[in-house]
PDB file of C-alpha atoms and ligand atoms in Angstrom:
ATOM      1  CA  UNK O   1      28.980  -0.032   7.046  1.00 58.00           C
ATOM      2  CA  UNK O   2      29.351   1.395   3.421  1.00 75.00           C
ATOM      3  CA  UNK O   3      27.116  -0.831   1.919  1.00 90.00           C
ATOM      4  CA  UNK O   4      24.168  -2.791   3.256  1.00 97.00           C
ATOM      5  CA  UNK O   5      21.775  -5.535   2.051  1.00 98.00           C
ATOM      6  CA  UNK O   6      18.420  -6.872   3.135  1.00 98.00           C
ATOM      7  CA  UNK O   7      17.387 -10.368   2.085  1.00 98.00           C
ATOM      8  CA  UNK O   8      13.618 -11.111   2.409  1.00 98.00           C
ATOM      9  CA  UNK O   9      11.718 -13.995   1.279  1.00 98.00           C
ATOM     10  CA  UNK O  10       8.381 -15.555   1.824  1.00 98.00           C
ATOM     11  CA  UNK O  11       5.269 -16.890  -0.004  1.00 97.00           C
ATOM     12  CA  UNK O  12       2.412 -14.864  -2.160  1.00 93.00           C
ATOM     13  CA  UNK O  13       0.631 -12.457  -0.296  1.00 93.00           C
ATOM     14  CA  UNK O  14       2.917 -12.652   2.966  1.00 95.00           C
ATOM     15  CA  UNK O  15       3.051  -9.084   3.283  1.00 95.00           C
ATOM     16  CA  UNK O  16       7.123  -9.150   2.363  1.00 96.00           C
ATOM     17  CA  UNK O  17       6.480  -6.641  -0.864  1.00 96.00           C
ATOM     18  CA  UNK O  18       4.928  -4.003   1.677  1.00 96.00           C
ATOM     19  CA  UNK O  19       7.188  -4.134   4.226  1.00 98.00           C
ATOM     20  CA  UNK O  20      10.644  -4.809   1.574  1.00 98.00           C
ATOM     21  CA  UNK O  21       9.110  -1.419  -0.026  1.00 98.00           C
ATOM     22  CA  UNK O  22       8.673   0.242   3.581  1.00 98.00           C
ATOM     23  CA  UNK O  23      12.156  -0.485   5.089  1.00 98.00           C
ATOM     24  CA  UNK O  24      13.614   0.657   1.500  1.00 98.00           C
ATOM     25  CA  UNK O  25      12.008   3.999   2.003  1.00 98.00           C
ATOM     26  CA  UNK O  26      12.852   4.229   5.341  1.00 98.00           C
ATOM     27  CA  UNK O  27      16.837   3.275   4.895  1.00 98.00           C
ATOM     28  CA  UNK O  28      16.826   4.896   1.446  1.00 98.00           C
ATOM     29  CA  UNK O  29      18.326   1.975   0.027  1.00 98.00           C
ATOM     30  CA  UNK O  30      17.088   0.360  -3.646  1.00 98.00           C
ATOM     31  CA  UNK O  31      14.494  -1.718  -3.846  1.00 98.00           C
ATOM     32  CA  UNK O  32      13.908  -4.721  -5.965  1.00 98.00           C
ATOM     33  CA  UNK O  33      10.663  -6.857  -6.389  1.00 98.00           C
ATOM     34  CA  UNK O  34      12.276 -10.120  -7.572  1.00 98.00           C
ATOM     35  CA  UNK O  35       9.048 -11.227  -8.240  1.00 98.00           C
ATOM     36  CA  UNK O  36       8.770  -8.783 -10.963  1.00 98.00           C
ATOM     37  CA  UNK O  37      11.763 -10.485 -13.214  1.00 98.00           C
ATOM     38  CA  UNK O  38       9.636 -13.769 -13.080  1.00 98.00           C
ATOM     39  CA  UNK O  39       7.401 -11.864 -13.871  1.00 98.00           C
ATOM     40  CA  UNK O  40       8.588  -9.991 -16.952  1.00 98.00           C
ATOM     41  CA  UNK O  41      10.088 -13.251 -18.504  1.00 98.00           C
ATOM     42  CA  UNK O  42       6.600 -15.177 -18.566  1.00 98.00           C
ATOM     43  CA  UNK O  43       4.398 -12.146 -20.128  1.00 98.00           C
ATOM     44  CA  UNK O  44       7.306 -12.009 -22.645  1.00 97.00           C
ATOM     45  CA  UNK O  45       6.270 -15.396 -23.283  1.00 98.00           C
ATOM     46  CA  UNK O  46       2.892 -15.051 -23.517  1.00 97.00           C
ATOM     47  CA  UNK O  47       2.237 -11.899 -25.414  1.00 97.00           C
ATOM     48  CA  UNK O  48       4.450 -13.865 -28.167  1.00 96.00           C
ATOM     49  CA  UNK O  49       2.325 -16.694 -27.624  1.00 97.00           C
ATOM     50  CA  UNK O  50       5.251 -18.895 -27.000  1.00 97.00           C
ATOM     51  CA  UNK O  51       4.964 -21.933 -24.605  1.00 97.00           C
ATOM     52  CA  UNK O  52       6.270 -21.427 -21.170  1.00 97.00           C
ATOM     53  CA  UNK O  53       8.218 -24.378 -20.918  1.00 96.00           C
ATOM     54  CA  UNK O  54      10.854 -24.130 -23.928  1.00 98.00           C
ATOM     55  CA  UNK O  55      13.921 -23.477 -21.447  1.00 98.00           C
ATOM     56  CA  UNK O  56      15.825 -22.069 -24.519  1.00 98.00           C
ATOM     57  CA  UNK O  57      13.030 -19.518 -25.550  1.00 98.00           C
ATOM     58  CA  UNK O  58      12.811 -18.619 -21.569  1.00 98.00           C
ATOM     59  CA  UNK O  59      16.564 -17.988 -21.427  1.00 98.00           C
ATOM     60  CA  UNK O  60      16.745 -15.524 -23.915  1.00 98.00           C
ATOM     61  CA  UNK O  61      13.695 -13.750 -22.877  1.00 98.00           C
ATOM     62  CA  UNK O  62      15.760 -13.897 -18.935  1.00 98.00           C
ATOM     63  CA  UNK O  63      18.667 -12.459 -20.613  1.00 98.00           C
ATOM     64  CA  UNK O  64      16.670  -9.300 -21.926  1.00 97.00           C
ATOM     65  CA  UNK O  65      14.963  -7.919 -19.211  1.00 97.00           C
ATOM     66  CA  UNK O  66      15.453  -4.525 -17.868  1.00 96.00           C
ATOM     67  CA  UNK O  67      15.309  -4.395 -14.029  1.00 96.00           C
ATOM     68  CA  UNK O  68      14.751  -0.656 -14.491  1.00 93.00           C
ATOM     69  CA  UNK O  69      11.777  -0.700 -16.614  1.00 94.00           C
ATOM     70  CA  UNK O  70       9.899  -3.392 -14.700  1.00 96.00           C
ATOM     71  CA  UNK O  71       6.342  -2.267 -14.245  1.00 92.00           C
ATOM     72  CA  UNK O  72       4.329  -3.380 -11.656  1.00 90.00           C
ATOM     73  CA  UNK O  73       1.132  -2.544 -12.802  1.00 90.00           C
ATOM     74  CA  UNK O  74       1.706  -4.395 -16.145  1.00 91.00           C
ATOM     75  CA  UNK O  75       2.954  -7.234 -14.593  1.00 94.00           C
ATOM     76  CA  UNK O  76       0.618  -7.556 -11.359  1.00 88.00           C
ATOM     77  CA  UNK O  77      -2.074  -9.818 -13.311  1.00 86.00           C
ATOM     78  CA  UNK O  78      -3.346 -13.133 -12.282  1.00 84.00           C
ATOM     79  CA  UNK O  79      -2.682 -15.489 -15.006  1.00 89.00           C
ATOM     80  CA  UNK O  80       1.595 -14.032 -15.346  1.00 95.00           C
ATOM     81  CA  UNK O  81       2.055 -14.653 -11.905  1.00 93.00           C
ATOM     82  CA  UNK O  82       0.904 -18.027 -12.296  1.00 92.00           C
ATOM     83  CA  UNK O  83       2.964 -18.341 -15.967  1.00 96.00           C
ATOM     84  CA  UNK O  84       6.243 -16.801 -13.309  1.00 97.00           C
ATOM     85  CA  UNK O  85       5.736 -19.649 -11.091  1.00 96.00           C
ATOM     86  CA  UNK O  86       5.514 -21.912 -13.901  1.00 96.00           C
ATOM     87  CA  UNK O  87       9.200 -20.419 -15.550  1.00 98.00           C
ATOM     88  CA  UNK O  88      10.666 -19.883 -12.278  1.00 98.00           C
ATOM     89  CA  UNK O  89      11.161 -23.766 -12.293  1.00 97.00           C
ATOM     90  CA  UNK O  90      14.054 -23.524 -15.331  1.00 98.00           C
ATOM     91  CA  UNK O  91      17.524 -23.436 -14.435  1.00 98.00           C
ATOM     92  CA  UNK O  92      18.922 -21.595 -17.207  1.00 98.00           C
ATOM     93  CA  UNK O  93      16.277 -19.024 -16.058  1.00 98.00           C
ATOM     94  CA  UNK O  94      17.057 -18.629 -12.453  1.00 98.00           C
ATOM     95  CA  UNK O  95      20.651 -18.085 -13.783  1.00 98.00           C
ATOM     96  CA  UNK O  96      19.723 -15.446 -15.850  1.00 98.00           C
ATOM     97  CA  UNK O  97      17.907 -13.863 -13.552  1.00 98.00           C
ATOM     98  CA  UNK O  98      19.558 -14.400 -10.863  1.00 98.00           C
ATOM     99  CA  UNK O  99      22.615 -12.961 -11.907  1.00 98.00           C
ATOM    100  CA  UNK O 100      20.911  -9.386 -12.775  1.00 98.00           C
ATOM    101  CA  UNK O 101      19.621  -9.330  -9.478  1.00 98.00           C
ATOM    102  CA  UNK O 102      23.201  -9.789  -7.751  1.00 98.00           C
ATOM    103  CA  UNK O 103      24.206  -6.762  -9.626  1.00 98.00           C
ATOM    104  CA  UNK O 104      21.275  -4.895  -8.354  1.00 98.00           C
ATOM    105  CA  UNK O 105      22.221  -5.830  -4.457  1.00 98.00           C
ATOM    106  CA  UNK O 106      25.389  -4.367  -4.814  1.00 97.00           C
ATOM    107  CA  UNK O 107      23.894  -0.479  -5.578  1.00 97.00           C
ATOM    108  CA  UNK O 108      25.236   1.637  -2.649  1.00 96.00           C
ATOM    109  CA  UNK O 109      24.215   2.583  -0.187  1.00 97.00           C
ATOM    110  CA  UNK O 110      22.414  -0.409  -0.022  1.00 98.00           C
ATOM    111  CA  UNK O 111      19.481  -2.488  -1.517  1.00 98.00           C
ATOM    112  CA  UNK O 112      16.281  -4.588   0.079  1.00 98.00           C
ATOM    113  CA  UNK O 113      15.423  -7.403  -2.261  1.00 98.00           C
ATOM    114  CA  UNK O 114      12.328  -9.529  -1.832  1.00 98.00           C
ATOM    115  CA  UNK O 115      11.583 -12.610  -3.206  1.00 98.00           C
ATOM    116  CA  UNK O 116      11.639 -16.662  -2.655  1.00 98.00           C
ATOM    117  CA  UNK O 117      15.773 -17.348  -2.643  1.00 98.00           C
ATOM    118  CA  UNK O 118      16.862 -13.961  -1.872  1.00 98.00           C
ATOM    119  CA  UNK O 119      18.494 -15.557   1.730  1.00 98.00           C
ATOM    120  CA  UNK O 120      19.557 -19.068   0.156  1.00 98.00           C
ATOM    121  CA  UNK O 121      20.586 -17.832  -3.246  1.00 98.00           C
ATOM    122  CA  UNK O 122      20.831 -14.262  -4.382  1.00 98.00           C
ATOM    123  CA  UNK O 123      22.556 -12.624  -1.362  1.00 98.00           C
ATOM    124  CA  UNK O 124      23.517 -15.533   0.776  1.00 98.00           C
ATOM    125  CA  UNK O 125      25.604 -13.065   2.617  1.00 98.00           C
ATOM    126  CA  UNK O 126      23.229 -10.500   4.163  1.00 98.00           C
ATOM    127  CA  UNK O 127      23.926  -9.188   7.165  1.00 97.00           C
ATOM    128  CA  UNK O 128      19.806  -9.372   7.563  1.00 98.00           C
ATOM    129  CA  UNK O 129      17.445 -11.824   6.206  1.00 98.00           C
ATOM    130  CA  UNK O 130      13.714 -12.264   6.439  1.00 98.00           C
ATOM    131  CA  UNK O 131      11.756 -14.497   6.267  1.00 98.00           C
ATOM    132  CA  UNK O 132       7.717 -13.807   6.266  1.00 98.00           C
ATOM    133  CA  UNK O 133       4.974 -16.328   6.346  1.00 97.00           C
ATOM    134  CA  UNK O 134       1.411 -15.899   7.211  1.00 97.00           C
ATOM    135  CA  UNK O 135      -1.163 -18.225   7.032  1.00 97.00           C
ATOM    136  CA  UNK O 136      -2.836 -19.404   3.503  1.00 97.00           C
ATOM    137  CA  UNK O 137      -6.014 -18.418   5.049  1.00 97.00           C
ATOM    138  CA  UNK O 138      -4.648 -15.161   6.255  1.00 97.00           C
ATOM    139  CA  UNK O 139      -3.025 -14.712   2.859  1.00 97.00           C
ATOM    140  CA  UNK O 140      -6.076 -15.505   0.780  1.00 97.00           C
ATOM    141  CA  UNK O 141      -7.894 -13.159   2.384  1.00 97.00           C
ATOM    142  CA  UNK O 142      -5.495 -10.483   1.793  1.00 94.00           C
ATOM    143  CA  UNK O 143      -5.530 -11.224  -1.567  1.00 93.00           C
ATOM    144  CA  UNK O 144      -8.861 -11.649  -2.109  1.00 95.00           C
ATOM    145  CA  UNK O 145      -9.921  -8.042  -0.251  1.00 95.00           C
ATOM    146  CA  UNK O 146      -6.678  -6.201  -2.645  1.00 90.00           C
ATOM    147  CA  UNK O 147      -8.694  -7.606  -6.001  1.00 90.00           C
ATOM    148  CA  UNK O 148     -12.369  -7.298  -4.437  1.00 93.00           C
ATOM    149  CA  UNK O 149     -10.780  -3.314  -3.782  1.00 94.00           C
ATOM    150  CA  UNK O 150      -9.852  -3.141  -7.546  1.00 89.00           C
ATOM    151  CA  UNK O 151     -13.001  -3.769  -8.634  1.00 92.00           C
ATOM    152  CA  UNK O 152     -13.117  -7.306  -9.701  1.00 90.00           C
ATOM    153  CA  UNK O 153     -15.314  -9.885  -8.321  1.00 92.00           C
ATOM    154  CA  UNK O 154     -13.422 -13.308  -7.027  1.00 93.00           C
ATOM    155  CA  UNK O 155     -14.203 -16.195  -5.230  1.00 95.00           C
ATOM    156  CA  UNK O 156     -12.484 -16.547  -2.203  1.00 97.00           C
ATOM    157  CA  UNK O 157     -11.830 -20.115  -2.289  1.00 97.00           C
ATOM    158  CA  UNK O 158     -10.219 -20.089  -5.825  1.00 96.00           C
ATOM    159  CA  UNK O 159      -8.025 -17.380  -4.544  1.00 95.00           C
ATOM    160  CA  UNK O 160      -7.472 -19.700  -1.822  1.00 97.00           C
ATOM    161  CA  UNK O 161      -6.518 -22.669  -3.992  1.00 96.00           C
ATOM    162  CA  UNK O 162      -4.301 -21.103  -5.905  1.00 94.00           C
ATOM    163  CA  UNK O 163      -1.997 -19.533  -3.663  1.00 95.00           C
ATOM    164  CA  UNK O 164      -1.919 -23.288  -2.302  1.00 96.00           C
ATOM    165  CA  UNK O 165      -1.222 -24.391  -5.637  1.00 94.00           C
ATOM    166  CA  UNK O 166       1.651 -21.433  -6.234  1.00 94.00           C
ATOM    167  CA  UNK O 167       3.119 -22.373  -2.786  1.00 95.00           C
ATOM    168  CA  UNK O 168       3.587 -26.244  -3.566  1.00 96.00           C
ATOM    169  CA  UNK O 169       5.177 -25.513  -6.900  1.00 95.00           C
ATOM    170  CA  UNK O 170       7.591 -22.890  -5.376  1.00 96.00           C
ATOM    171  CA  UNK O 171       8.453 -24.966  -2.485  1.00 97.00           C
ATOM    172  CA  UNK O 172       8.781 -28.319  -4.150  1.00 97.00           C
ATOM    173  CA  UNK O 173      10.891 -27.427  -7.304  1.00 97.00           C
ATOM    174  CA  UNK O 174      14.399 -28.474  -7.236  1.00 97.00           C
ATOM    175  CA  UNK O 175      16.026 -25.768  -7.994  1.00 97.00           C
ATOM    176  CA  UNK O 176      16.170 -22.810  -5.419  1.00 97.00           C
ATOM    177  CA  UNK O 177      12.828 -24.048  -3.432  1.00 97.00           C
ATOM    178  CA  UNK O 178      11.548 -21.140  -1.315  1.00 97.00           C
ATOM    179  CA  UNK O 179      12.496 -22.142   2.168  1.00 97.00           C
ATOM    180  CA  UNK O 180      14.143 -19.954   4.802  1.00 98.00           C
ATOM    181  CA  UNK O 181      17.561 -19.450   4.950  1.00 98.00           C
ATOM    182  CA  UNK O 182      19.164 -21.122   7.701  1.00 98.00           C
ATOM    183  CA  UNK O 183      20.045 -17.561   9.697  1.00 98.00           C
ATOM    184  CA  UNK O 184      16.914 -16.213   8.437  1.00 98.00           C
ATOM    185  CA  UNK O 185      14.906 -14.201  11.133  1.00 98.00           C
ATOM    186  CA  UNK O 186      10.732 -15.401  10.783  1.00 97.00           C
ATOM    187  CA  UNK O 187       7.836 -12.631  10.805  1.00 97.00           C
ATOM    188  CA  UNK O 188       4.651 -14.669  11.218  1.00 97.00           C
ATOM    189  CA  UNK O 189       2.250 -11.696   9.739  1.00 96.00           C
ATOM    190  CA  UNK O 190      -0.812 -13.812  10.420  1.00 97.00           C
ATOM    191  CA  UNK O 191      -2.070 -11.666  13.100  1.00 95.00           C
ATOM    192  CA  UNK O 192       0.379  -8.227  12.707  1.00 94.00           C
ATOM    193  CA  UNK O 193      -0.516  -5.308  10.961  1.00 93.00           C
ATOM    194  CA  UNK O 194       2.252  -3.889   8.672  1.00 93.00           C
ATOM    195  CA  UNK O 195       3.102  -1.688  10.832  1.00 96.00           C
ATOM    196  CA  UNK O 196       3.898  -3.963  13.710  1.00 97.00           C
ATOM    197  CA  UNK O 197       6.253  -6.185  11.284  1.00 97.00           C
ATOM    198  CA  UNK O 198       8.018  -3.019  10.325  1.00 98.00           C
ATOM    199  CA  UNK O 199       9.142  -2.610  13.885  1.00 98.00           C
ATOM    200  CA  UNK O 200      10.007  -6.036  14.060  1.00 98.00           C
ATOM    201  CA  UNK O 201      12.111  -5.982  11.437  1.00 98.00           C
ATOM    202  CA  UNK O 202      13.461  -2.319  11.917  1.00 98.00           C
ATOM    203  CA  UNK O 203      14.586  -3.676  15.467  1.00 98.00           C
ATOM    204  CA  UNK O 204      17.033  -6.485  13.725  1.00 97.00           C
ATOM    205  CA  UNK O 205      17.939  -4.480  10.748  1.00 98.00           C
ATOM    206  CA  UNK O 206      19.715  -1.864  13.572  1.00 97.00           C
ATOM    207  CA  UNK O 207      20.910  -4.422  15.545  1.00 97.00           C
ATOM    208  CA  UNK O 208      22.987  -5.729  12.274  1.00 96.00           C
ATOM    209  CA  UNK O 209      23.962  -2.026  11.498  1.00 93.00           C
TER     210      UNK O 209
HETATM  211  O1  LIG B 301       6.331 -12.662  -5.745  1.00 89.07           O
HETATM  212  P1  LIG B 301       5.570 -12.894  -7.005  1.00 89.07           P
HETATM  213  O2  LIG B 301       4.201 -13.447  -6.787  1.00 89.07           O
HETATM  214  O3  LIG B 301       5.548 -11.701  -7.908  1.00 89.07           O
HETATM  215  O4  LIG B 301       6.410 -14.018  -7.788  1.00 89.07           O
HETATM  216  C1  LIG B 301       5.919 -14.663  -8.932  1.00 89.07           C
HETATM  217  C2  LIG B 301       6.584 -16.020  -9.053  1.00 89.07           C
HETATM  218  O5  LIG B 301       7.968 -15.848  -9.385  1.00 89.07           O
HETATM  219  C3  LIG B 301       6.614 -16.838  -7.769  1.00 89.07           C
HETATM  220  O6  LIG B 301       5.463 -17.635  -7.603  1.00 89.07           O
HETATM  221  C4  LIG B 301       7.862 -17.692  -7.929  1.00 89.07           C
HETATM  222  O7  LIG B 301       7.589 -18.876  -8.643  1.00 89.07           O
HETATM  223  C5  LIG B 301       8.778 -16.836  -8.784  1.00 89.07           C
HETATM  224  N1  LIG B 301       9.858 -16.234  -8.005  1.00 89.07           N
HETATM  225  C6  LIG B 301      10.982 -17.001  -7.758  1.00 89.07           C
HETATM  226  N2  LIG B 301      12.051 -16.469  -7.117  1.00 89.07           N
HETATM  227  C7  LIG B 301      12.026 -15.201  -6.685  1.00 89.07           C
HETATM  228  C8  LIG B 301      10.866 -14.402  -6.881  1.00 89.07           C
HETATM  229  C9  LIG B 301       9.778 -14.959  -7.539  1.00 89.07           C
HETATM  230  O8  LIG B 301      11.022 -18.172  -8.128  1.00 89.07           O
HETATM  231  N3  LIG B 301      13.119 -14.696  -6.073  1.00 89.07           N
END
């Protein structure tokens, strides 16, 4: 086809950033970290030291962000992941957001976008959608071994509790709850190496191709 798109969602620390990033590469398609606009919008917030909640303030701070200078490393802290979650509930947000990231699927040859509503929401018309869960212990434990690596010194059970935390407000807001889509393919990564979910999902990506 002239144009393809890959859908995946799934919850923190499922392993769905590694392996969007790998089939990306692979395909040489575009790759977006949906995560990251969240992202962006709430340290906007913050480093103005404006409340995350003001819907109106969040909008405008939606409608300014620059898929193409979102920086990972900037954005990859603890506390704005938790502040995403937190303005990831807001409509006029999601809205924002979302429509940025509907222009961004349609870059040829193709685009892999990762995120919680990429299946049900953003591209509800993939050919290919993912969707990759692991256990919250599993997931922890990832998490807690990437920031033990990076020098910091956590507690695994607080890592623990707040992915739970992250997960309940994610999948029990109203709008655009992460769930699977309803053709959505599911990678259990629990006990796969990256590797292993790569050929899983290489094997359906050609299939669809
Ligand atoms: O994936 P990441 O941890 O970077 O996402 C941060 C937060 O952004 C998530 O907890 C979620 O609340 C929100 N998000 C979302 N929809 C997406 C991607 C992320 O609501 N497509």
């Amino acid at each position: 086809p002239k144009h393809f798109t890959i859908a995946i969602d799934g919850p923190a620390a499922s392993g769905k950033g590694t392996l969007a990033r790998r089939l990306a590469q692979f395909y040489g398609y575009h790759h977006l970290d949906t995560g990251l606009t969240y992202r962006a919008v709430a340290k906007t917030l913050l480093d103005q030291g404006m409340p995350l909640d003001d819907e109106f303030l969040a909008e405008k701070a939606a409608r300014s962000i620059d898929l193409s200078t979102l920086d990972r490393t900037v954005l990859s802290a603890h506390d704005v992941g938790e502040a995403a979650s937190k303005v990831a509930i807001m409509p006029a947000v999601r809205r924002a957001l979302v429509s940025a990231q509907q222009g961004f699927a349609l870059l040829s040859p193709g685009a892999v976008l990762d995120g919680r509503d990429i299946g049900t929401v953003v591209c509800p018309d993939a050919p290919v959608k993912l969707y990759i869960t692991a256990s919250p212990e599993a997931r922890a434990k990832r998490r807690h071994d990437e920031i033990k690596a990076s020098g910091k010194d956590v507690n695994y059970q607080d890592v623990l509790d707040d992915l739970t935390r992250r997960d309940a407000r994610d999948m029990g807001r109203t709008d655009s709850p992460l769930k699977p889509a309803a053709d959505a393919h599911l990678l259990d990564t629990t006990e796969m190496d990256i590797e292993t979910a790569f050929l899983n999902a290489k094997t359906l990506i050609d299939q669809a191709l």
